[in-house]
Structures are given as structure tokens and as C-alpha cells.
């Protein structure tokens, strides 16, 4: 301890405290409640990919520092994935950078691209690390709020346009969107792209849920739209796509100049991470389309179970077009404060969820919304739903 009266934690981080995911997972562990809070699957990803990691470890691939930009096998696999799925061509040597999960990609991108005082526009509710990383970069976050409209949280393009000022440096997008499950449409993305070109903005787009889109929703990478490839940093992650969230393998694809800038920050964060897992993820990205289709189908079935169960339990349900989260409205249950509701939920119903208010600057806007994750085994979802139905009686 220091004897000075000055707080230990600097001003940039003082407002953030402990992440809601750590808090709520600790609450689940302490109470034995079913954890539908933090978004991690309760079954691991494909066995052959796990075996690929074991093989890499045994063969001594990646047990020492991998190359700074990531192992060539993974960079090549990321580039091939972007080309095959989206027709986006990236040079594995100059336009792909492997990171310690999407989390490091977000941090490095913001630390590299934002000057102190720059404004960064983020869609609110926003994933919690966005606000902290903007703050660490000395930027000013400017939230643009997604609001409920016809059963989904939608972006108001006029509000977005009005949020851009002469100080705006960067748009921080996320589609499919956590926590609302919204997938931005081609029309919305086209308007965003036009705005970015017109106002000369950089865009960092977090597409970690790119493979989790349902029904007729389509994931459209912003970088595919006119004028965007050269100004967009696209972020992906193996955690969500292959159900290995502990491996922390993420990546960015962008122009050589943007990759070089982001790498300048990334090299002083972790330098490198996850050596043997990088080889395994390279194999995962090359899995046939049938794998991704089966993954989507499986998650869609779980979405049905949880969304229907939550509706029967009396929640207002926003059925997500993407991600593995369902945002609910607790007002039909006679509740208004998502924080208080989530803190009491383990005791009341033996379930843990996340109050969406933590993802808002305008906390009052997010107060009545609560997020549940459905990346859990069906039996676990059934039990959670049975418990939540007791709330209504
Ligand atoms: N962005 C979003 C929108 C997320 O939900 C998450 C959590 N997976 C991350 C980034 C962080 O991803 P990773 O675990 O790869 O660091
Ligand atoms: N992305 C996960 C979620 O939204 C949490 C990751 C984390 O714990 N930082 O639930």
C-alpha cells in the first residue's frame, strides 16, 4: 500500500470496476446457480480440433514464441476463410494479424488508432471492453443507442450521422451484436459505409459472431462494401466460432498500413500468445461448410428452447437474429431494475443472467433489459427455464 491519498487505480480506469462477467460467474459459482450469464459454451468444440492442439503440443509446434504476426499456417487459413466466405482477398503476410482473442485485437486497434481526445462512436449497448479500451487510449466514447423496434434493437441512422463530429476518428461496430442479437442489414451497413467514406472515418468492426446467424439473417462484413476495405479493421475469434473460448485465438484482417499500426500496439501487449492453439485453429478454419452449418443449426435449436421458455416464464423476449444471447425485458414481470433483478436471481430462481445496463452509458435506457446465454446443453437450458417459470407465480 502507498501512504499517499491518491487512488491506486488511475482515472482512466476508475469507472470500470470488475467486469460483469467475472462478477456474475463468481455469483454462479458461489450460489450453485445455472450460469446463463458469461457467454461460454458448456461443451468444448470439435474433438478433431482439440486433438490438433494436442498434436501441435506434442510435436513441439508453438511451444516457444510463435512469430509476432501469428504462425503462417493460421494467417493463411484466416485469409482463405475470408476469401471463401466473403470474397475478401487478404495477403496472409501483410494483411492478417493473429491476436490473443478478439479482446486483444480490440485493445490494440484502439490503442494504435486513437489519439487522446479523439471521439469514438460505439453502438450502445456495447461490449464492455470497448469502453475500457477507448478510455485506455485516451479517447472519448460517443454512444449511439440501439432501441427496440418491432421486436429487435435497431440502429437509428440519423442519430448515427448526427453523432459524427470533426473530432470523430473511428466507428466501433459489432455485428452480429452482443448483447442484443441484432444483425446489421445490408441497407444499414451501406449507409454506415457511405458515412465513413464521406467523413473519412476508420472503422473497427467486431465480427466474432459471424458464424452465428439464424433464419434469413445474413452476416455481411463491412469490409465488403465499397470504399471500406482500406479503412476497416475486421476482428474475428476462434472462441465463439469453434467453442474454445479459453484458447484466446483471435485475428484482424485489414490493409497493410492498418495491420502495421495495430501490430505496433499489439507487440507491446502480449507480443504473442496461444502458440499450439494457433495451429489447431488453422485446421478449424478449414473445416467444411457442413461443420459451420451444423453449428448454426445446433445453436438455433438452443435459441428456440431458451427464447420460448423465457416467454413462457413471462419475460418480454427479443429473439436474436445472431449471437448466442437472448435479451429480455423484465417489465412484464413487474420488474424495472435489471441490476437488482440479476443480483437477486440466483436466490430467487437459481439462475444467473447479465443486466444489460452495464453495456450502456445511458444506464436508464438499459435498466429493464437482461441477457441470457443459450450456448449451454439442452438439459441445462430446460432446467433453467423450469426454474425461471417459478418467477411468474
Ligand atoms: N467481442 C464481443 C462482441 C464478444 O462478445 C467477445 C466475447 N467473446 C469478445 C469480443 C472477446 O472475444 P475473445 O474471447 O476472443 O477475446
Ligand atoms: N464475450 C463474453 C460475453 O459477452 C464474455 C467474455 C468475458 O468474460 N470477457 O458473455
PDB file of N, CA, C and O and ligand atoms in Angstrom, residues 39 100-104 106 127 129-130 174 176 178 206 208-209 236-240 245 248-250 325 371, ligand 1:
ATOM      1  N   UNK A  39     -20.820 -15.571 -21.607  1.00  0.00           N
ATOM      2  CA  UNK A  39     -21.042 -16.333 -22.833  1.00  0.00           C
ATOM      3  C   UNK A  39     -19.928 -17.312 -23.126  1.00  0.00           C
ATOM      4  O   UNK A  39     -19.017 -17.004 -23.876  1.00  0.00           O
ATOM      5  N   UNK A 100      -4.339 -12.223 -29.181  1.00  0.00           N
ATOM      6  CA  UNK A 100      -4.782 -13.016 -28.039  1.00  0.00           C
ATOM      7  C   UNK A 100      -6.287 -12.793 -27.863  1.00  0.00           C
ATOM      8  O   UNK A 100      -6.738 -11.994 -27.038  1.00  0.00           O
ATOM      9  N   UNK A 101      -7.053 -13.479 -28.670  1.00  0.00           N
ATOM     10  CA  UNK A 101      -8.507 -13.307 -28.669  1.00  0.00           C
ATOM     11  C   UNK A 101      -8.898 -11.993 -29.326  1.00  0.00           C
ATOM     12  O   UNK A 101      -8.047 -11.147 -29.655  1.00  0.00           O
ATOM     13  N   UNK A 102     -10.209 -11.846 -29.525  1.00  0.00           N
ATOM     14  CA  UNK A 102     -10.716 -10.577 -30.050  1.00  0.00           C
ATOM     15  C   UNK A 102     -10.447  -9.460 -29.052  1.00  0.00           C
ATOM     16  O   UNK A 102     -10.294  -8.298 -29.430  1.00  0.00           O
ATOM     17  N   UNK A 103     -10.384  -9.819 -27.780  1.00  0.00           N
ATOM     18  CA  UNK A 103     -10.176  -8.798 -26.741  1.00  0.00           C
ATOM     19  C   UNK A 103      -8.886  -8.017 -26.997  1.00  0.00           C
ATOM     20  O   UNK A 103      -8.865  -6.789 -26.923  1.00  0.00           O
ATOM     21  N   UNK A 104      -7.803  -8.741 -27.308  1.00  0.00           N
ATOM     22  CA  UNK A 104      -6.555  -8.021 -27.577  1.00  0.00           C
ATOM     23  C   UNK A 104      -6.636  -7.261 -28.898  1.00  0.00           C
ATOM     24  O   UNK A 104      -6.054  -6.182 -29.039  1.00  0.00           O
ATOM     25  N   UNK A 106      -9.218  -5.765 -30.129  1.00  0.00           N
ATOM     26  CA  UNK A 106      -9.945  -4.514 -29.852  1.00  0.00           C
ATOM     27  C   UNK A 106      -9.015  -3.520 -29.152  1.00  0.00           C
ATOM     28  O   UNK A 106      -8.906  -2.352 -29.541  1.00  0.00           O
ATOM     29  N   UNK A 127     -20.240  -3.982 -25.994  1.00  0.00           N
ATOM     30  CA  UNK A 127     -19.460  -4.977 -25.262  1.00  0.00           C
ATOM     31  C   UNK A 127     -18.530  -4.249 -24.287  1.00  0.00           C
ATOM     32  O   UNK A 127     -17.936  -3.237 -24.635  1.00  0.00           O
ATOM     33  N   UNK A 129     -15.597  -4.323 -22.966  1.00  0.00           N
ATOM     34  CA  UNK A 129     -14.192  -3.927 -23.131  1.00  0.00           C
ATOM     35  C   UNK A 129     -14.045  -2.712 -24.050  1.00  0.00           C
ATOM     36  O   UNK A 129     -13.011  -2.042 -24.026  1.00  0.00           O
ATOM     37  N   UNK A 130     -15.061  -2.413 -24.844  1.00  0.00           N
ATOM     38  CA  UNK A 130     -14.941  -1.251 -25.741  1.00  0.00           C
ATOM     39  C   UNK A 130     -14.711   0.039 -24.936  1.00  0.00           C
ATOM     40  O   UNK A 130     -13.835   0.832 -25.249  1.00  0.00           O
ATOM     41  N   UNK A 174     -20.204  -3.646 -34.162  1.00  0.00           N
ATOM     42  CA  UNK A 174     -20.270  -5.038 -33.733  1.00  0.00           C
ATOM     43  C   UNK A 174     -21.527  -5.646 -34.349  1.00  0.00           C
ATOM     44  O   UNK A 174     -22.630  -5.239 -34.041  1.00  0.00           O
ATOM     45  N   UNK A 176     -22.731  -9.732 -35.887  1.00  0.00           N
ATOM     46  CA  UNK A 176     -23.886  -9.771 -35.007  1.00  0.00           C
ATOM     47  C   UNK A 176     -23.564  -9.173 -33.632  1.00  0.00           C
ATOM     48  O   UNK A 176     -22.444  -9.311 -33.145  1.00  0.00           O
ATOM     49  N   UNK A 178     -23.614  -8.172 -29.713  1.00  0.00           N
ATOM     50  CA  UNK A 178     -23.723  -8.585 -28.317  1.00  0.00           C
ATOM     51  C   UNK A 178     -23.979  -7.339 -27.493  1.00  0.00           C
ATOM     52  O   UNK A 178     -23.201  -6.383 -27.623  1.00  0.00           O
ATOM     53  N   UNK A 206     -16.227  -5.587 -35.063  1.00  0.00           N
ATOM     54  CA  UNK A 206     -16.082  -6.794 -34.257  1.00  0.00           C
ATOM     55  C   UNK A 206     -17.106  -7.810 -34.772  1.00  0.00           C
ATOM     56  O   UNK A 206     -18.304  -7.659 -34.585  1.00  0.00           O
ATOM     57  N   UNK A 208     -17.029 -11.250 -34.218  1.00  0.00           N
ATOM     58  CA  UNK A 208     -16.704 -12.547 -33.603  1.00  0.00           C
ATOM     59  C   UNK A 208     -17.874 -13.548 -33.689  1.00  0.00           C
ATOM     60  O   UNK A 208     -17.656 -14.742 -33.597  1.00  0.00           O
ATOM     61  N   UNK A 209     -19.091 -13.035 -33.890  1.00  0.00           N
ATOM     62  CA  UNK A 209     -20.247 -13.943 -34.015  1.00  0.00           C
ATOM     63  C   UNK A 209     -20.637 -14.165 -35.479  1.00  0.00           C
ATOM     64  O   UNK A 209     -21.787 -14.488 -35.783  1.00  0.00           O
ATOM     65  N   UNK A 236     -12.001 -11.122 -35.860  1.00  0.00           N
ATOM     66  CA  UNK A 236     -12.615 -12.440 -35.710  1.00  0.00           C
ATOM     67  C   UNK A 236     -12.043 -13.153 -34.499  1.00  0.00           C
ATOM     68  O   UNK A 236     -11.049 -12.710 -33.918  1.00  0.00           O
ATOM     69  N   UNK A 237     -12.669 -14.259 -34.118  1.00  0.00           N
ATOM     70  CA  UNK A 237     -12.177 -15.014 -32.956  1.00  0.00           C
ATOM     71  C   UNK A 237     -12.577 -16.474 -33.049  1.00  0.00           C
ATOM     72  O   UNK A 237     -13.700 -16.797 -33.446  1.00  0.00           O
ATOM     73  N   UNK A 238     -11.644 -17.349 -32.655  1.00  0.00           N
ATOM     74  CA  UNK A 238     -11.950 -18.779 -32.618  1.00  0.00           C
ATOM     75  C   UNK A 238     -12.828 -19.132 -31.418  1.00  0.00           C
ATOM     76  O   UNK A 238     -13.499 -20.156 -31.418  1.00  0.00           O
ATOM     77  N   UNK A 239     -12.819 -18.276 -30.400  1.00  0.00           N
ATOM     78  CA  UNK A 239     -13.557 -18.581 -29.175  1.00  0.00           C
ATOM     79  C   UNK A 239     -15.020 -18.850 -29.447  1.00  0.00           C
ATOM     80  O   UNK A 239     -15.585 -19.862 -29.029  1.00  0.00           O
ATOM     81  N   UNK A 240     -15.651 -17.951 -30.198  1.00  0.00           N
ATOM     82  CA  UNK A 240     -17.089 -18.058 -30.444  1.00  0.00           C
ATOM     83  C   UNK A 240     -17.389 -19.020 -31.592  1.00  0.00           C
ATOM     84  O   UNK A 240     -18.374 -19.737 -31.576  1.00  0.00           O
ATOM     85  N   UNK A 245     -13.316 -20.984 -25.956  1.00  0.00           N
ATOM     86  CA  UNK A 245     -13.124 -19.589 -25.520  1.00  0.00           C
ATOM     87  C   UNK A 245     -11.848 -19.419 -24.695  1.00  0.00           C
ATOM     88  O   UNK A 245     -11.309 -18.320 -24.611  1.00  0.00           O
ATOM     89  N   UNK A 248      -8.126 -18.341 -26.559  1.00  0.00           N
ATOM     90  CA  UNK A 248      -7.781 -16.959 -26.838  1.00  0.00           C
ATOM     91  C   UNK A 248      -6.975 -16.808 -28.136  1.00  0.00           C
ATOM     92  O   UNK A 248      -5.850 -16.324 -28.149  1.00  0.00           O
ATOM     93  N   UNK A 249      -7.591 -17.254 -29.202  1.00  0.00           N
ATOM     94  CA  UNK A 249      -7.014 -17.020 -30.529  1.00  0.00           C
ATOM     95  C   UNK A 249      -7.985 -16.127 -31.300  1.00  0.00           C
ATOM     96  O   UNK A 249      -9.136 -16.505 -31.547  1.00  0.00           O
ATOM     97  N   UNK A 250      -7.518 -14.948 -31.626  1.00  0.00           N
ATOM     98  CA  UNK A 250      -8.311 -14.021 -32.436  1.00  0.00           C
ATOM     99  C   UNK A 250      -7.448 -13.511 -33.580  1.00  0.00           C
ATOM    100  O   UNK A 250      -6.289 -13.909 -33.715  1.00  0.00           O
ATOM    101  N   UNK A 325     -27.016 -15.043 -27.489  1.00  0.00           N
ATOM    102  CA  UNK A 325     -27.640 -14.365 -26.353  1.00  0.00           C
ATOM    103  C   UNK A 325     -29.080 -13.983 -26.679  1.00  0.00           C
ATOM    104  O   UNK A 325     -29.373 -13.593 -27.810  1.00  0.00           O
ATOM    105  N   UNK A 371     -29.810 -10.135 -20.130  1.00  0.00           N
ATOM    106  CA  UNK A 371     -29.324 -11.050 -21.169  1.00  0.00           C
ATOM    107  C   UNK A 371     -29.103 -12.460 -20.619  1.00  0.00           C
ATOM    108  O   UNK A 371     -28.500 -12.639 -19.569  1.00  0.00           O
TER     109      UNK A 371
HETATM  110  N1  LIG B   1     -16.290  -9.058 -28.808  1.00  0.00           N
HETATM  111  C1  LIG B   1     -17.506  -9.496 -28.458  1.00  0.00           C
HETATM  112  C2  LIG B   1     -18.703  -8.828 -29.038  1.00  0.00           C
HETATM  113  C3  LIG B   1     -17.638 -10.549 -27.559  1.00  0.00           C
HETATM  114  O1  LIG B   1     -18.848 -10.962 -27.196  1.00  0.00           O
HETATM  115  C4  LIG B   1     -16.483 -11.145 -27.032  1.00  0.00           C
HETATM  116  C5  LIG B   1     -16.580 -12.288 -26.095  1.00  0.00           C
HETATM  117  N2  LIG B   1     -16.293 -13.426 -26.831  1.00  0.00           N
HETATM  118  C6  LIG B   1     -15.236 -10.670 -27.417  1.00  0.00           C
HETATM  119  C7  LIG B   1     -15.178  -9.621 -28.312  1.00  0.00           C
HETATM  120  C8  LIG B   1     -13.965 -11.233 -26.894  1.00  0.00           C
HETATM  121  O2  LIG B   1     -13.565 -12.340 -27.632  1.00  0.00           O
HETATM  122  P1  LIG B   1     -12.316 -13.230 -27.213  1.00  0.00           P
HETATM  123  O3  LIG B   1     -12.791 -14.216 -26.207  1.00  0.00           O
HETATM  124  O4  LIG B   1     -11.870 -13.842 -28.487  1.00  0.00           O
HETATM  125  O5  LIG B   1     -11.273 -12.329 -26.634  1.00  0.00           O
END
